mmCIF file of C-alpha atoms in Angstrom:
data_model
loop_
_atom_site.group_PDB
_atom_site.id
_atom_site.type_symbol
_atom_site.label_atom_id
_atom_site.label_comp_id
_atom_site.label_asym_id
_atom_site.label_seq_id
_atom_site.Cartn_x
_atom_site.Cartn_y
_atom_site.Cartn_z
ATOM 1 C CA UNK A 1 73.127 54.761 135.925
ATOM 2 C CA UNK A 2 75.923 55.169 133.370
ATOM 3 C CA UNK A 3 75.309 57.855 130.833
ATOM 4 C CA UNK A 4 77.558 59.213 127.954
ATOM 5 C CA UNK A 5 77.237 63.051 128.120
ATOM 6 C CA UNK A 6 79.534 65.460 126.107
ATOM 7 C CA UNK A 7 81.752 62.444 125.179
ATOM 8 C CA UNK A 8 82.246 61.518 128.840
ATOM 9 C CA UNK A 9 81.039 58.684 130.788
ATOM 10 C CA UNK A 10 78.961 60.003 133.794
ATOM 11 C CA UNK A 11 77.495 58.048 136.611
ATOM 12 C CA UNK A 12 74.261 59.877 137.331
ATOM 13 C CA UNK A 13 71.776 58.872 140.163
ATOM 14 C CA UNK A 14 68.585 57.888 138.840
ATOM 15 C CA UNK A 15 66.614 59.507 141.567
ATOM 16 C CA UNK A 16 64.626 62.841 141.186
ATOM 17 C CA UNK A 17 63.456 62.288 137.727
ATOM 18 C CA UNK A 18 66.952 62.198 136.308
ATOM 19 C CA UNK A 19 66.338 58.528 134.784
ATOM 20 C CA UNK A 20 63.826 59.935 132.431
ATOM 21 C CA UNK A 21 65.807 63.243 131.500
ATOM 22 C CA UNK A 22 68.869 61.084 130.830
ATOM 23 C CA UNK A 23 67.093 58.441 128.834
ATOM 24 C CA UNK A 24 68.842 59.147 125.512
ATOM 25 C CA UNK A 25 72.238 59.349 127.257
ATOM 26 C CA UNK A 26 72.081 55.996 129.139
ATOM 27 C CA UNK A 27 74.903 53.664 128.196
ATOM 28 C CA UNK A 28 74.774 50.503 130.014
ATOM 29 C CA UNK A 29 78.243 48.775 130.263
ATOM 30 C CA UNK A 30 80.023 51.888 129.402
ATOM 31 C CA UNK A 31 82.970 51.130 131.635
ATOM 32 C CA UNK A 32 84.776 53.288 134.140
ATOM 33 C CA UNK A 33 83.083 56.550 134.552
ATOM 34 C CA UNK A 34 84.931 59.774 134.020
ATOM 35 C CA UNK A 35 82.558 61.725 136.399
ATOM 36 C CA UNK A 36 80.562 60.522 139.308
ATOM 37 C CA UNK A 37 77.669 62.407 140.439
ATOM 38 C CA UNK A 38 76.867 61.734 144.150
ATOM 39 C CA UNK A 39 73.371 62.135 145.521
ATOM 40 C CA UNK A 40 74.801 62.337 148.971
ATOM 41 C CA UNK A 41 76.377 65.574 147.982
ATOM 42 C CA UNK A 42 73.237 67.296 146.922
ATOM 43 C CA UNK A 43 72.951 70.525 148.867
ATOM 44 C CA UNK A 44 69.168 70.508 149.466
ATOM 45 C CA UNK A 45 69.433 73.037 152.325
ATOM 46 C CA UNK A 46 70.421 75.639 149.555
ATOM 47 C CA UNK A 47 66.821 75.459 148.155
ATOM 48 C CA UNK A 48 64.091 75.946 150.566
ATOM 49 C CA UNK A 49 60.632 75.265 149.253
ATOM 50 C CA UNK A 50 62.017 73.585 146.138
ATOM 51 C CA UNK A 51 60.887 70.105 145.016
ATOM 52 C CA UNK A 52 63.241 67.286 145.341
ATOM 53 C CA UNK A 53 63.206 66.859 141.641
ATOM 54 C CA UNK A 54 64.414 70.408 141.122
ATOM 55 C CA UNK A 55 67.087 70.044 143.685
ATOM 56 C CA UNK A 56 68.313 66.710 142.132
ATOM 57 C CA UNK A 57 68.204 68.574 138.656
ATOM 58 C CA UNK A 58 70.218 71.548 139.769
ATOM 59 C CA UNK A 59 72.629 69.691 141.963
ATOM 60 C CA UNK A 60 73.520 66.980 139.473
ATOM 61 C CA UNK A 61 74.016 69.838 136.849
ATOM 62 C CA UNK A 62 76.288 71.593 139.287
ATOM 63 C CA UNK A 63 78.417 68.589 139.985
ATOM 64 C CA UNK A 64 78.635 67.500 136.300
ATOM 65 C CA UNK A 65 79.592 71.010 135.077
ATOM 66 C CA UNK A 66 82.126 71.520 137.929
ATOM 67 C CA UNK A 67 83.761 68.213 136.832
ATOM 68 C CA UNK A 68 83.481 69.272 133.167
ATOM 69 C CA UNK A 69 86.194 71.766 133.806
ATOM 70 C CA UNK A 70 88.654 68.839 134.314
ATOM 71 C CA UNK A 71 87.929 67.620 130.894
ATOM 72 C CA UNK A 72 88.516 70.844 128.859
ATOM 73 C CA UNK A 73 85.061 72.372 129.039
ATOM 74 C CA UNK A 74 82.547 74.425 130.736
ATOM 75 C CA UNK A 75 78.886 75.306 130.245
ATOM 76 C CA UNK A 76 77.240 78.404 128.988
ATOM 77 C CA UNK A 77 73.722 79.389 130.030
ATOM 78 C CA UNK A 78 72.417 79.585 126.471
ATOM 79 C CA UNK A 79 69.940 78.015 124.064
ATOM 80 C CA UNK A 80 72.027 76.232 121.410
ATOM 81 C CA UNK A 81 70.651 75.478 117.923
ATOM 82 C CA UNK A 82 72.378 73.600 115.247
ATOM 83 C CA UNK A 83 72.048 74.530 111.618
ATOM 84 C CA UNK A 84 74.084 73.191 108.673
ATOM 85 C CA UNK A 85 76.451 71.317 111.037
ATOM 86 C CA UNK A 86 77.377 74.230 113.161
ATOM 87 C CA UNK A 87 76.110 75.306 116.632
ATOM 88 C CA UNK A 88 74.906 78.761 117.266
ATOM 89 C CA UNK A 89 74.636 79.572 120.966
ATOM 90 C CA UNK A 90 72.234 82.380 122.189
ATOM 91 C CA UNK A 91 72.927 83.565 125.762
ATOM 92 C CA UNK A 92 71.849 86.240 128.128
ATOM 93 C CA UNK A 93 70.289 86.950 131.423
ATOM 94 C CA UNK A 94 67.054 85.178 132.302
ATOM 95 C CA UNK A 95 64.296 86.846 130.254
ATOM 96 C CA UNK A 96 66.552 87.978 127.483
ATOM 97 C CA UNK A 97 64.676 85.864 124.990
ATOM 98 C CA UNK A 98 67.217 83.024 124.279
ATOM 99 C CA UNK A 99 64.679 80.356 123.783
ATOM 100 C CA UNK A 100 62.306 82.584 121.894
ATOM 101 C CA UNK A 101 65.041 83.464 119.540
ATOM 102 C CA UNK A 102 66.082 79.849 118.825
ATOM 103 C CA UNK A 103 62.311 78.934 118.307
ATOM 104 C CA UNK A 104 62.114 81.792 115.736
ATOM 105 C CA UNK A 105 65.222 80.128 114.048
ATOM 106 C CA UNK A 106 63.131 76.851 113.814
ATOM 107 C CA UNK A 107 60.353 78.794 112.254
ATOM 108 C CA UNK A 108 62.689 80.355 109.796
ATOM 109 C CA UNK A 109 64.761 77.544 108.654
ATOM 110 C CA UNK A 110 62.361 74.531 109.505
ATOM 111 C CA UNK A 111 62.351 72.291 112.639
ATOM 112 C CA UNK A 112 64.146 69.547 110.838
ATOM 113 C CA UNK A 113 67.059 71.744 109.719
ATOM 114 C CA UNK A 114 67.294 73.897 112.957
ATOM 115 C CA UNK A 115 67.658 71.597 115.739
ATOM 116 C CA UNK A 116 67.808 72.743 119.420
ATOM 117 C CA UNK A 117 70.313 70.546 121.045
ATOM 118 C CA UNK A 118 70.157 72.263 124.607
ATOM 119 C CA UNK A 119 67.730 74.967 125.594
ATOM 120 C CA UNK A 120 69.533 76.030 128.734
ATOM 121 C CA UNK A 121 73.030 74.769 129.596
ATOM 122 C CA UNK A 122 74.928 73.272 126.693
ATOM 123 C CA UNK A 123 78.334 71.798 127.535
ATOM 124 C CA UNK A 124 81.186 73.299 125.707
ATOM 125 C CA UNK A 125 84.451 71.120 125.132
ATOM 126 C CA UNK A 126 87.490 71.804 123.072
ATOM 127 C CA UNK A 127 88.491 68.557 121.332
ATOM 128 C CA UNK A 128 91.463 68.297 118.896
ATOM 129 C CA UNK A 129 91.437 72.079 118.495
ATOM 130 C CA UNK A 130 87.739 72.314 117.866
ATOM 131 C CA UNK A 131 85.119 73.795 120.370
ATOM 132 C CA UNK A 132 81.997 71.644 120.304
ATOM 133 C CA UNK A 133 78.504 72.413 121.923
ATOM 134 C CA UNK A 134 76.800 69.348 123.275
ATOM 135 C CA UNK A 135 73.332 68.500 124.113
ATOM 136 C CA UNK A 136 73.098 67.284 127.733
ATOM 137 C CA UNK A 137 70.163 66.223 129.898
ATOM 138 C CA UNK A 138 70.508 69.680 131.821
ATOM 139 C CA UNK A 139 68.525 71.710 129.336
ATOM 140 C CA UNK A 140 66.102 73.820 131.352
ATOM 141 C CA UNK A 141 62.403 74.010 132.018
ATOM 142 C CA UNK A 142 61.472 73.190 128.413
ATOM 143 C CA UNK A 143 63.181 69.749 128.497
ATOM 144 C CA UNK A 144 64.334 70.340 124.893
ATOM 145 C CA UNK A 145 67.660 68.557 124.089
ATOM 146 C CA UNK A 146 69.284 66.315 121.636
ATOM 147 C CA UNK A 147 72.144 63.913 122.336
ATOM 148 C CA UNK A 148 74.258 65.579 119.626
ATOM 149 C CA UNK A 149 77.244 67.775 119.282
ATOM 150 C CA UNK A 150 78.329 70.316 116.618
ATOM 151 C CA UNK A 151 81.320 72.658 116.270
ATOM 152 C CA UNK A 152 80.543 76.138 117.650
ATOM 153 C CA UNK A 153 80.051 78.884 115.007
ATOM 154 C CA UNK A 154 79.726 81.599 117.499
ATOM 155 C CA UNK A 155 77.900 83.046 120.675
ATOM 156 C CA UNK A 156 75.591 85.774 120.704
ATOM 157 C CA UNK A 157 74.360 87.591 123.882
ATOM 158 C CA UNK A 158 70.778 88.925 123.449
ATOM 159 C CA UNK A 159 69.444 92.132 124.664
ATOM 160 C CA UNK A 160 65.627 93.187 124.284
ATOM 161 C CA UNK A 161 65.327 96.398 122.250
ATOM 162 C CA UNK A 162 62.869 98.120 119.799
ATOM 163 C CA UNK A 163 65.357 97.466 116.862
ATOM 164 C CA UNK A 164 67.613 94.819 115.576
ATOM 165 C CA UNK A 165 71.333 95.460 115.780
ATOM 166 C CA UNK A 166 74.358 93.096 116.130
ATOM 167 C CA UNK A 167 77.973 93.954 116.827
ATOM 168 C CA UNK A 168 81.102 91.850 117.558
ATOM 169 C CA UNK A 169 82.230 92.049 121.208
ATOM 170 C CA UNK A 170 85.923 92.628 122.037
ATOM 171 C CA UNK A 171 87.578 90.013 124.303
ATOM 172 C CA UNK A 172 86.973 92.104 127.487
ATOM 173 C CA UNK A 173 83.313 92.560 126.801
ATOM 174 C CA UNK A 174 83.022 88.894 125.824
ATOM 175 C CA UNK A 175 84.799 87.815 128.856
ATOM 176 C CA UNK A 176 82.493 89.729 131.248
ATOM 177 C CA UNK A 177 79.382 88.437 129.528
ATOM 178 C CA UNK A 178 80.488 84.807 129.329
ATOM 179 C CA UNK A 179 81.487 84.850 132.915
ATOM 180 C CA UNK A 180 78.079 86.272 133.926
ATOM 181 C CA UNK A 181 76.475 83.137 132.356
ATOM 182 C CA UNK A 182 78.570 80.305 133.673
ATOM 183 C CA UNK A 183 80.215 79.003 136.962
ATOM 184 C CA UNK A 184 83.529 80.354 137.895
ATOM 185 C CA UNK A 185 83.164 79.849 141.676
ATOM 186 C CA UNK A 186 85.015 76.888 142.779
ATOM 187 C CA UNK A 187 86.529 75.382 145.900
ATOM 188 C CA UNK A 188 90.169 75.417 144.739
ATOM 189 C CA UNK A 189 92.324 77.731 142.906
ATOM 190 C CA UNK A 190 93.435 74.807 140.717
ATOM 191 C CA UNK A 191 89.972 74.379 139.329
ATOM 192 C CA UNK A 192 89.557 78.134 138.857
ATOM 193 C CA UNK A 193 92.776 78.408 136.830
ATOM 194 C CA UNK A 194 91.695 75.461 134.676
ATOM 195 C CA UNK A 195 88.328 77.198 133.843
ATOM 196 C CA UNK A 196 90.024 80.393 133.185
ATOM 197 C CA UNK A 197 92.461 78.914 130.720
ATOM 198 C CA UNK A 198 89.484 77.148 129.025
ATOM 199 C CA UNK A 199 87.734 80.576 128.933
ATOM 200 C CA UNK A 200 90.710 82.463 127.684
ATOM 201 C CA UNK A 201 91.139 80.032 124.735
ATOM 202 C CA UNK A 202 87.445 79.961 123.977
ATOM 203 C CA UNK A 203 87.497 83.946 123.718
ATOM 204 C CA UNK A 204 90.476 83.728 121.398
ATOM 205 C CA UNK A 205 88.923 81.273 119.175
ATOM 206 C CA UNK A 206 85.207 81.967 119.028
ATOM 207 C CA UNK A 207 83.565 85.129 118.054
ATOM 208 C CA UNK A 208 81.120 86.519 120.511
ATOM 209 C CA UNK A 209 78.453 89.038 119.635
ATOM 210 C CA UNK A 210 75.722 91.060 121.227
ATOM 211 C CA UNK A 211 72.414 91.681 119.642
ATOM 212 C CA UNK A 212 69.856 94.190 120.619
ATOM 213 C CA UNK A 213 66.793 92.699 119.141
ATOM 214 C CA UNK A 214 63.040 92.294 118.668
ATOM 215 C CA UNK A 215 61.597 88.897 118.908
ATOM 216 C CA UNK A 216 61.010 88.584 115.102
ATOM 217 C CA UNK A 217 62.244 86.939 111.908
ATOM 218 C CA UNK A 218 64.384 89.884 111.016
ATOM 219 C CA UNK A 219 66.490 89.386 114.251
ATOM 220 C CA UNK A 220 67.040 85.643 113.123
ATOM 221 C CA UNK A 221 68.152 86.547 109.592
ATOM 222 C CA UNK A 222 70.528 89.088 111.090
ATOM 223 C CA UNK A 223 72.078 86.841 113.716
ATOM 224 C CA UNK A 224 72.418 84.043 111.255
ATOM 225 C CA UNK A 225 73.884 85.801 108.529
ATOM 226 C CA UNK A 226 76.376 87.531 110.700
ATOM 227 C CA UNK A 227 77.419 84.542 112.823
ATOM 228 C CA UNK A 228 77.666 82.246 109.880
ATOM 229 C CA UNK A 229 79.856 84.499 107.811
ATOM 230 C CA UNK A 230 82.454 85.352 110.371
ATOM 231 C CA UNK A 231 84.778 82.954 112.231
ATOM 232 C CA UNK A 232 88.341 82.723 113.470
ATOM 233 C CA UNK A 233 90.345 84.876 115.654
ATOM 234 C CA UNK A 234 88.563 87.305 117.917
ATOM 235 C CA UNK A 235 89.014 91.005 117.521
ATOM 236 C CA UNK A 236 90.960 92.579 120.290
ATOM 237 C CA UNK B 1 91.451 97.156 156.352
ATOM 238 C CA UNK B 2 92.902 94.133 154.841
ATOM 239 C CA UNK B 3 91.989 91.512 152.071
ATOM 240 C CA UNK B 4 89.739 88.742 152.928
ATOM 241 C CA UNK B 5 91.191 85.515 152.185
ATOM 242 C CA UNK B 6 90.212 83.387 149.237
ATOM 243 C CA UNK B 7 90.256 86.152 146.695
ATOM 244 C CA UNK B 8 92.604 85.782 143.990
ATOM 245 C CA UNK B 9 93.979 88.064 141.256
ATOM 246 C CA UNK B 10 94.113 86.566 137.777
ATOM 247 C CA UNK B 11 94.712 87.836 134.284
ATOM 248 C CA UNK B 12 92.242 86.708 131.639
ATOM 249 C CA UNK B 13 92.559 87.659 127.936
ATOM 250 C CA UNK B 14 94.842 90.410 129.124
ATOM 251 C CA UNK B 15 92.529 91.832 131.578
ATOM 252 C CA UNK B 16 92.908 91.753 135.427
ATOM 253 C CA UNK B 17 90.109 90.339 137.409
ATOM 254 C CA UNK B 18 89.519 89.448 141.094
ATOM 255 C CA UNK B 19 87.757 86.163 141.612
ATOM 256 C CA UNK B 20 86.550 84.267 144.603
ATOM 257 C CA UNK B 21 87.389 80.720 145.615
ATOM 258 C CA UNK B 22 86.139 78.458 148.363
ATOM 259 C CA UNK B 23 83.755 79.951 150.975
ATOM 260 C CA UNK B 24 84.180 83.503 149.664
ATOM 261 C CA UNK B 25 82.615 82.279 146.337
ATOM 262 C CA UNK B 26 79.210 81.650 147.881
ATOM 263 C CA UNK B 27 78.202 85.154 148.518
ATOM 264 C CA UNK B 28 80.457 87.146 146.016
ATOM 265 C CA UNK B 29 78.489 88.250 143.101
ATOM 266 C CA UNK B 30 79.841 89.578 139.929
ATOM 267 C CA UNK B 31 83.463 89.997 139.049
ATOM 268 C CA UNK B 32 85.821 92.801 139.942
ATOM 269 C CA UNK B 33 87.928 94.165 136.992
ATOM 270 C CA UNK B 34 91.052 95.962 137.755
ATOM 271 C CA UNK B 35 93.412 98.079 135.441
ATOM 272 C CA UNK B 36 97.173 97.674 135.668
ATOM 273 C CA UNK B 37 97.604 100.167 138.474
ATOM 274 C CA UNK B 38 94.730 98.488 140.313
ATOM 275 C CA UNK B 39 96.324 95.107 139.963
ATOM 276 C CA UNK B 40 99.636 96.484 141.283
ATOM 277 C CA UNK B 41 97.838 97.910 144.363
ATOM 278 C CA UNK B 42 96.115 94.557 144.901
ATOM 279 C CA UNK B 43 99.571 92.805 144.935
ATOM 280 C CA UNK B 44 100.824 95.377 147.408
ATOM 281 C CA UNK B 45 97.860 95.068 149.543
ATOM 282 C CA UNK B 46 98.262 91.227 149.698
ATOM 283 C CA UNK B 47 101.590 92.020 151.464
ATOM 284 C CA UNK B 48 100.937 95.037 153.429
ATOM 285 C CA UNK B 49 97.438 96.374 154.609
ATOM 286 C CA UNK B 50 98.819 99.886 155.457
ATOM 287 C CA UNK B 51 97.212 102.387 152.970
ATOM 288 C CA UNK B 52 100.451 104.382 153.232
ATOM 289 C CA UNK B 53 102.233 101.509 151.503
ATOM 290 C CA UNK B 54 99.691 101.753 148.584
ATOM 291 C CA UNK B 55 100.213 105.453 148.202
ATOM 292 C CA UNK B 56 104.035 104.929 148.163
ATOM 293 C CA UNK B 57 103.767 102.166 145.607
ATOM 294 C CA UNK B 58 101.571 104.322 143.462
ATOM 295 C CA UNK B 59 103.807 107.406 143.481
ATOM 296 C CA UNK B 60 106.891 105.185 142.900
ATOM 297 C CA UNK B 61 105.486 103.358 139.946
ATOM 298 C CA UNK B 62 103.324 106.243 138.256
ATOM 299 C CA UNK B 63 103.855 109.821 137.648
ATOM 300 C CA UNK B 64 101.258 111.101 140.116
ATOM 301 C CA UNK B 65 101.268 113.578 142.979
ATOM 302 C CA UNK B 66 101.063 112.501 146.560
ATOM 303 C CA UNK B 67 97.499 114.043 146.772
ATOM 304 C CA UNK B 68 96.402 112.385 143.500
ATOM 305 C CA UNK B 69 97.981 109.096 144.857
ATOM 306 C CA UNK B 70 95.951 109.284 148.121
ATOM 307 C CA UNK B 71 92.674 109.962 146.225
ATOM 308 C CA UNK B 72 93.297 107.062 143.952
ATOM 309 C CA UNK B 73 94.141 104.690 146.892
ATOM 310 C CA UNK B 74 90.929 105.814 148.622
ATOM 311 C CA UNK B 75 88.845 105.133 145.452
ATOM 312 C CA UNK B 76 90.670 101.722 145.007
ATOM 313 C CA UNK B 77 89.833 100.716 148.468
ATOM 314 C CA UNK B 78 86.217 101.887 148.197
ATOM 315 C CA UNK B 79 85.899 99.775 145.210
ATOM 316 C CA UNK B 80 87.279 96.618 146.991
ATOM 317 C CA UNK B 81 84.987 97.391 149.978
ATOM 318 C CA UNK B 82 81.831 97.718 147.844
ATOM 319 C CA UNK B 83 82.923 94.361 146.167
ATOM 320 C CA UNK B 84 83.136 92.777 149.703
ATOM 321 C CA UNK B 85 86.894 91.973 149.340
ATOM 322 C CA UNK B 86 87.969 93.845 152.615
ATOM 323 C CA UNK B 87 87.657 93.133 156.198
ATOM 324 C CA UNK B 88 88.595 95.013 159.351
ATOM 325 C CA UNK B 89 91.755 93.756 160.957
#
């Protein structure tokens, strides 16, 4: 089935529950696909004791995001919330409290104003000099996503703590954290080099923070006030 | 000891990193960061697996004693070993 995902036409196999996940992305008669996801290439043997649905989900995500590198983008393991037309990405290791934090944004600003466009793997693409975060069907267990895009205001890596404290990361710290939450393992050096050039540009253009935080409303006000205030060139 | 195939040295945002491609990518976890001296040693190691070549390159390029260079090269090789980038010839 043809879908429009991250402003790209993707041919996605309907099997394994993807038809329902992709519902709001389906574009019949969309024309030639930019990306073709092949069910025959799913590596089921990599996931013993995993349901066929989960294999289809993970492997279609892998193929889509690997191909995304050819189109000026990559994904970040993050929960992405859009407020006032800007996307705020909260990333970190599993259990860092990404989804909890964006849920708290919704409580603070209202569910209509703060929209979670992707709760797990938003696509990032640079188009005409602007980095956009996109909702995609690959959005994690919660299934929360919206077929929307918004310019990226910033990325914040979350660390659980007994206090709330945020700081801007330098490019090296940001690089290490972003790379720990995306894919950079490819078959070819050519794809790796494309990915690295996207990453380098992203780090130059998008502010990246780390917030030690409690799961509370103060943390929301701190991340929002800091990330909505600053933008532009990253600090070296 | 020599470098396994399929590891590449790249500079990202002015930082040196060693990254896997192809088969090596499957079981390599994390990312190996190198400083300028480490990157230089990596490039020498790509050409010549003899540790003496590394010590020679280090003393030629940096103001360090033979003894210090040997210790630095040992630490460098240990770091690569732990990261899984080396194999026996």
